[in-house]
PDB file of C-alpha atoms in Angstrom:
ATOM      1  CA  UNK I   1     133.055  49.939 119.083  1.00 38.00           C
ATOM      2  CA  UNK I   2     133.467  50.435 122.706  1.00 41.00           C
ATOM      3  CA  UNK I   3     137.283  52.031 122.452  1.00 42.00           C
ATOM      4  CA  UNK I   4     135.735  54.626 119.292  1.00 40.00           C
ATOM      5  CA  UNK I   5     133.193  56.065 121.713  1.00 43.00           C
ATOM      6  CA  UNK I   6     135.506  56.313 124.726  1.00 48.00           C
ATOM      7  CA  UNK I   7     137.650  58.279 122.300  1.00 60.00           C
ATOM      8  CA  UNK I   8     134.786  60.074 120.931  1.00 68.00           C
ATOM      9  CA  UNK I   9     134.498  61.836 124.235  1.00 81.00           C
ATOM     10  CA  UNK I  10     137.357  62.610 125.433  1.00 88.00           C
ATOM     11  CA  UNK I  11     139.248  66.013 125.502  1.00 92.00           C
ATOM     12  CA  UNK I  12     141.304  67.292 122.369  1.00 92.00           C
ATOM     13  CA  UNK I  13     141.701  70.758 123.487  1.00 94.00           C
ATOM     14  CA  UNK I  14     141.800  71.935 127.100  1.00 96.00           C
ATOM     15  CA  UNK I  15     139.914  75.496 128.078  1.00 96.00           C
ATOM     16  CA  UNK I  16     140.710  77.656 130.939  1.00 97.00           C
ATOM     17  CA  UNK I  17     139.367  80.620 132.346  1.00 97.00           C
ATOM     18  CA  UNK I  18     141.387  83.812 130.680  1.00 95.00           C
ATOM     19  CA  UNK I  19     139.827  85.790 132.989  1.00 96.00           C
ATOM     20  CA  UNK I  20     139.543  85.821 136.787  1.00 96.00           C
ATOM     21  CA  UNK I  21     138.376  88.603 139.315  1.00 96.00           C
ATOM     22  CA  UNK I  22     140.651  89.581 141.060  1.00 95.00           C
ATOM     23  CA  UNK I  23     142.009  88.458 144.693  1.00 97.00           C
ATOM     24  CA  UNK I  24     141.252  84.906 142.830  1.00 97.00           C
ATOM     25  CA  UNK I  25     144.311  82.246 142.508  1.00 97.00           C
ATOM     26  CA  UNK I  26     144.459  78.763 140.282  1.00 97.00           C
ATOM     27  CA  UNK I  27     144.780  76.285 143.026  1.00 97.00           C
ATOM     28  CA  UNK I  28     143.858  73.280 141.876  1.00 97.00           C
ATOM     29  CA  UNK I  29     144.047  71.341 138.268  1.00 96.00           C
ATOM     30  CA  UNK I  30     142.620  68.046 137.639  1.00 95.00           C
ATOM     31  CA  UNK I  31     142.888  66.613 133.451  1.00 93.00           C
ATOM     32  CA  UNK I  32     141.711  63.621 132.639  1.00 93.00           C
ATOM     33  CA  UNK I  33     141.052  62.375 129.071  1.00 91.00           C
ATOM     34  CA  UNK I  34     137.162  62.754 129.704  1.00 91.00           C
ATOM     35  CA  UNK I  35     137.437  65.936 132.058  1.00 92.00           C
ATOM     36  CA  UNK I  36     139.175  68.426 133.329  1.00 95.00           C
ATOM     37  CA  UNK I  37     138.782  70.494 136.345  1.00 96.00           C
ATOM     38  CA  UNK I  38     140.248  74.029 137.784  1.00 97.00           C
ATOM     39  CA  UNK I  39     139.866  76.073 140.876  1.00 98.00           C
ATOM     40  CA  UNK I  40     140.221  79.525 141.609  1.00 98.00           C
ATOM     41  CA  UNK I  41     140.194  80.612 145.268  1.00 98.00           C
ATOM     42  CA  UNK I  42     140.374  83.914 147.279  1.00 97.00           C
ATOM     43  CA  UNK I  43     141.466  84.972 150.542  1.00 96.00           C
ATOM     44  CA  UNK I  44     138.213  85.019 151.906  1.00 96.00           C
ATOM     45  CA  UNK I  45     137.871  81.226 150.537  1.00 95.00           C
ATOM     46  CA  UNK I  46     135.634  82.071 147.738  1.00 96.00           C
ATOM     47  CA  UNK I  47     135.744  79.740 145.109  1.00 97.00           C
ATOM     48  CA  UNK I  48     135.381  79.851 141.215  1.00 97.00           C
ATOM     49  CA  UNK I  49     135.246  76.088 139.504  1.00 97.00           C
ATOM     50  CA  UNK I  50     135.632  75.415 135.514  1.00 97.00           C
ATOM     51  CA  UNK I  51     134.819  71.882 134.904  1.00 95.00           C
ATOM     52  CA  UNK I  52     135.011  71.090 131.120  1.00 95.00           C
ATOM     53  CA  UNK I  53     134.086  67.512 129.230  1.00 92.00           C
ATOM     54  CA  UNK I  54     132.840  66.111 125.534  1.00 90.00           C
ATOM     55  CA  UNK I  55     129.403  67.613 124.845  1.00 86.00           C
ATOM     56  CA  UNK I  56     128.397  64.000 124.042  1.00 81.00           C
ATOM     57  CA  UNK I  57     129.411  62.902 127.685  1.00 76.00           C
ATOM     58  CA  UNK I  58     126.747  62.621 130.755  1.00 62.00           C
ATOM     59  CA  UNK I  59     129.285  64.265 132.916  1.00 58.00           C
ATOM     60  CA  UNK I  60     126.763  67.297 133.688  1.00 58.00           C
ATOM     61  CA  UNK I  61     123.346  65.918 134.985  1.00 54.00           C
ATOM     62  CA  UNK I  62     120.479  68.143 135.195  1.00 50.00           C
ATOM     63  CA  UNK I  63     117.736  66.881 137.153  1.00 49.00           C
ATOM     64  CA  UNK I  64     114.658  69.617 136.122  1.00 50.00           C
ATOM     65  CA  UNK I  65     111.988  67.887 138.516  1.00 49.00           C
ATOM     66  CA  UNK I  66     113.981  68.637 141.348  1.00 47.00           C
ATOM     67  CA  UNK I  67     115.763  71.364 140.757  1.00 58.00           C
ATOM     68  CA  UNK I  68     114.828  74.788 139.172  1.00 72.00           C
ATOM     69  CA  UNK I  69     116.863  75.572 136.263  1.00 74.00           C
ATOM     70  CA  UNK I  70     116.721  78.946 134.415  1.00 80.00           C
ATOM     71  CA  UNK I  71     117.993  79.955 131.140  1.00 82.00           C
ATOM     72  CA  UNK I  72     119.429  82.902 130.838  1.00 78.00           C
ATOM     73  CA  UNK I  73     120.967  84.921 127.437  1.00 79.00           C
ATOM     74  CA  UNK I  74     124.882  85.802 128.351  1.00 76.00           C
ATOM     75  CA  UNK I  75     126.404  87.519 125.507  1.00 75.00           C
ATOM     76  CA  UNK I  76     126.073  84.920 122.817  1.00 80.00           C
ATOM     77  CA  UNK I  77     126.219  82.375 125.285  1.00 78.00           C
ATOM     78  CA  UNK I  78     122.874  80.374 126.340  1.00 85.00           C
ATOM     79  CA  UNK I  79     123.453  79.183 130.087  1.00 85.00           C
ATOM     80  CA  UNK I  80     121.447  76.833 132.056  1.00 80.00           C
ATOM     81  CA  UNK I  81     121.708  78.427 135.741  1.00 82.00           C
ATOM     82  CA  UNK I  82     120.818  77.664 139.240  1.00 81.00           C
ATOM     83  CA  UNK I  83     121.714  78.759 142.889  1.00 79.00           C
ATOM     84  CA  UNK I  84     121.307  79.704 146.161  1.00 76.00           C
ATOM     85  CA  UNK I  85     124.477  78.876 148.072  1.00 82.00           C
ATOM     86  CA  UNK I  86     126.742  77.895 145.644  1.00 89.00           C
ATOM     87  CA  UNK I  87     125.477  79.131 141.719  1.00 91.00           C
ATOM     88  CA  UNK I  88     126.130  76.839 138.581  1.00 90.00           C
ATOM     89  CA  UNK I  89     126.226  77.869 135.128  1.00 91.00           C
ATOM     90  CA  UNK I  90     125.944  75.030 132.769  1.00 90.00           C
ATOM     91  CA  UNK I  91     126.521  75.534 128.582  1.00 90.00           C
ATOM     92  CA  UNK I  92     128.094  74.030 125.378  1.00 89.00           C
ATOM     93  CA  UNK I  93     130.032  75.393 122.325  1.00 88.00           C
ATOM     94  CA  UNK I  94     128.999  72.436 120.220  1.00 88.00           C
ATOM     95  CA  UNK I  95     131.997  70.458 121.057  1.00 91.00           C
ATOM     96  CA  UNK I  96     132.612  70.716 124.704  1.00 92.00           C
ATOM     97  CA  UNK I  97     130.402  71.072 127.227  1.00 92.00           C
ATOM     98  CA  UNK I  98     131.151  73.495 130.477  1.00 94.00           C
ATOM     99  CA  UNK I  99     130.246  73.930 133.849  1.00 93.00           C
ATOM    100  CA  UNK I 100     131.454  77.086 135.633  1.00 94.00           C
ATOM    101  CA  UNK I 101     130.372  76.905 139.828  1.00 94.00           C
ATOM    102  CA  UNK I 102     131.010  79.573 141.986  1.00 95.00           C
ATOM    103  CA  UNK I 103     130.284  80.335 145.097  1.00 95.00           C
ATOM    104  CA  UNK I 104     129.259  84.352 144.240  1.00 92.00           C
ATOM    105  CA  UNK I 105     126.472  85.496 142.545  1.00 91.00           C
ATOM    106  CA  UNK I 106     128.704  87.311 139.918  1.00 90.00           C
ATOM    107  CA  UNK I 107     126.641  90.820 138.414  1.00 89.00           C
ATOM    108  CA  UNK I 108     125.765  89.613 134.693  1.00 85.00           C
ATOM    109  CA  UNK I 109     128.923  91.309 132.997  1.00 89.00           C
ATOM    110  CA  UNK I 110     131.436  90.233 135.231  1.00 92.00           C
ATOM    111  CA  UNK I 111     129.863  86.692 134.685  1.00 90.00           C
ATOM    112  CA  UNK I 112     130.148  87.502 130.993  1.00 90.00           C
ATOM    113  CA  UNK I 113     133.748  88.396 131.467  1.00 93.00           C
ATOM    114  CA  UNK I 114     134.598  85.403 133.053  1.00 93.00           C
ATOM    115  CA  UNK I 115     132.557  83.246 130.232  1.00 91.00           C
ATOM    116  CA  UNK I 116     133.424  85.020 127.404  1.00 90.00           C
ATOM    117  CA  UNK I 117     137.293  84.654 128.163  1.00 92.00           C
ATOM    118  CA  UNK I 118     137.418  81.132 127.902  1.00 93.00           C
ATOM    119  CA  UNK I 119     140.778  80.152 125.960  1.00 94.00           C
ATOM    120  CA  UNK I 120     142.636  77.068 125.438  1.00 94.00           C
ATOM    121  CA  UNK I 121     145.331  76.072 127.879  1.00 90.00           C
ATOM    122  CA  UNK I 122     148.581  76.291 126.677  1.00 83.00           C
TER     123      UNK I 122
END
């Protein structure tokens, strides 16, 4: 029972951002059966993070007494969000669960650029 729900959660299909701002490079990738991991940095040493595991995995916490999550509509996307100096963007597709952090606050349609333009690493 214990190996079917470690394979229940792990990763089938690997996402990446499709889209980056530009400036930004892929510095870092980190895949692991139950999560992956990329980062995007500038010049300036901004910093754009895609972290990606199972829906069904506790990877993501959200802690909602102590910390103030909003929801906010993105495109079709419904994304949990918080920030001040670093922003996190937290939603699901039904099958894999994402967490985008960035150390920008992105204007809504570049953040829905960068969401929307998810695609599956090749």
């Amino acid at each position: 029972d214990k190996e079917q729900s470690t394979s229940a959660d792990t990763i089938d299909k690997y996402y990446i951002l499709g889209y980056v701002p530009e400036g930004y490079e892929l510095t870092k990738t980190y895949e692991r059966p139950m999560q992956s991991k990329y980062d995007w940095t500038n010049s300036e040493g901004a910093y754009i993070t895609l972290e990606q595991c199972h829906v069904d995995s506790t990877l993501f916490g959200m802690d909602n007494e102590a910390e103030d999550w909003k929801v906010v509509q993105i495109g079709n996307h419904k994304i949990h969000h918080r920030g001040s100096d670093v922003y996190y963007y937290l939603w699901n597709d039904g099958v894999y669960a994402y967490r985008l952090t960035t150390s920008v606050l992105w204007e809504e349609q570049e953040l829905l650029r960068i969401i929307d333009n998810l695609q599956e690493k090749k």
